[in-house]
Amino acid sequence: MEKPRVAVASLGGTITMTAGHGTRGVAPTLTAADLLGAVPILAETADLRAETLITAPGASLGFTDVLRALSWARDAVTEGAVGVVLVQGTDTLEETSYLLDLHWDRPEPLVLTGAMRPPRQPGADGPANLLAAVLTATAPSSRGLGVLVVMNDEVHAAARVRKSDATALGAFSSAPFGPLGRIHEGCAYYANGPARRPALPLPADRHSPRVALLETCLGDDGDLLRLIIDADYDGVVISAFGAGHVSTGMAGMVSKAAERGPVVLASRTGAGAVLSHTYGFTGSEQDLLDRGAISAGWLDARKARILLWSLLSAGDSVEVIREAFAARGGHPSGPDAQVGCRPDNAPAARGRHW
Ligand code: ASP
């Protein structure tokens, strides 16, 4: 029987890192072909094509690198791959996967993976992650799910996944609703479905917007936000306390920033959504939304920054940006899943955007 074709590209990361090349610790050296060659069972699973796009740590990847990988992945499915696997550093996986997801307009799965341990370390997880990623890429049930992140035998939606541990093998999570699926006896099984949105147009080459990400903290009176306003950023994402709160002092600065450009409000907690109509104090979510801030909804601050970057790079207005956040930051399984609200408390009934 003909094996399904899967294209695998490497962007570097720990999964490619070895020691002894003039650096003190491990550094990226291995190619995509090296990675595939180290896992012979892969060749029984799929007809693999390997390509090394970049050999860099995750921290050094940028928007241009990710868009280059996107273009490579589109070409690979056009040429007949049933799915695509991208290998990269885990440090920025949650951001790159979401940027790819926003612009991935194919039903074929685009699967990202990496490793927490370098290949020469006992118990290295790269080979198992690579095999799980290839299995996910070939699974018919993965079609239409967009960009997926496979680590530690779990399949996560790009819009929800987060690196939530610096060193553990199980470093990735999708709080609070959990991963979409699991790898089990060589198959990908799904239990949760993500809400898929139409792909955004590809960013134009001309302009890379400057989007700041600012986490507020104890005693923050808005001084750093003032510097961001003065530095003329195109937009800012505020990673706010709890369900979307900042200090009284900072609240006024949010009004100033919103007069200049889009200000997106996200939660710094790592799980859960920004509220819309619960708290009423100065600096609360309601106060900041009334001052013009845009809710990130269920998107975390890093993903919100990626979405804002993509929208600004398309030249979208603040109103279009607001609508896009309402749609993409809304309930993880789509508006139909928003059931059981008290009628007097349902966001729609209050005229809010999600
Ligand atoms: N610790 C990272 C990794 O897991 C390093 C990187 O992102 O390149 O790959």
Coordinates of N, CA and C and ligand atoms in Angstrom, one line a residue, residues 13-15 17 56-59 88-92 115-116 163, ligand 1:
G13 N 16.0 24.3 17.3 CA 15.4 24.0 18.7 C 16.2 22.9 19.3
T14 N 15.9 22.6 20.6 CA 16.5 21.6 21.4 C 16.6 20.2 20.7
I15 N 15.5 19.9 20.0 CA 15.5 18.6 19.3 C 16.6 18.4 18.3
M17 N 19.7 19.9 19.0 CA 20.9 20.5 19.6 C 21.9 19.4 20.1
A56 N 18.1 27.3 14.2 CA 18.2 28.4 15.2 C 17.5 28.0 16.5
P57 N 17.9 28.6 17.6 CA 17.0 28.4 18.8 C 15.7 29.1 18.7
G58 N 14.7 28.6 19.4 CA 13.4 29.1 19.3 C 13.3 30.6 19.6
A59 N 14.1 31.1 20.5 CA 14.1 32.5 20.9 C 14.6 33.4 19.8
Q88 N 10.7 22.7 15.8 CA 11.3 23.9 16.2 C 11.6 24.0 17.7
G89 N 12.2 25.0 18.2 CA 12.4 25.2 19.6 C 11.1 25.4 20.3
T90 N 11.0 24.9 21.5 CA 9.8 25.0 22.2 C 9.5 26.3 22.9
D91 N 10.6 27.1 23.0 CA 10.5 28.4 23.7 C 9.4 29.3 23.1
T92 N 9.3 29.3 21.7 CA 8.4 30.2 21.1 C 7.2 29.4 20.3
A115 N 11.3 19.3 21.3 CA 11.7 18.4 22.4 C 12.1 19.2 23.6
M116 N 11.9 18.7 24.7 CA 12.4 19.3 26.0 C 13.8 18.9 26.3
K163 N 3.4 27.0 26.7 CA 4.5 26.4 27.5 C 4.4 26.8 28.9
Ligands
ASP1 N1 14.4 24.9 25.3 C1 14.1 25.2 23.9 C2 13.6 24.0 23.2 O1 13.0 23.2 23.8 C3 15.2 25.9 23.2 C4 14.6 26.5 22.0 O2 13.5 27.0 22.0 O3 15.3 26.5 21.0 O4 13.8 23.8 22.0

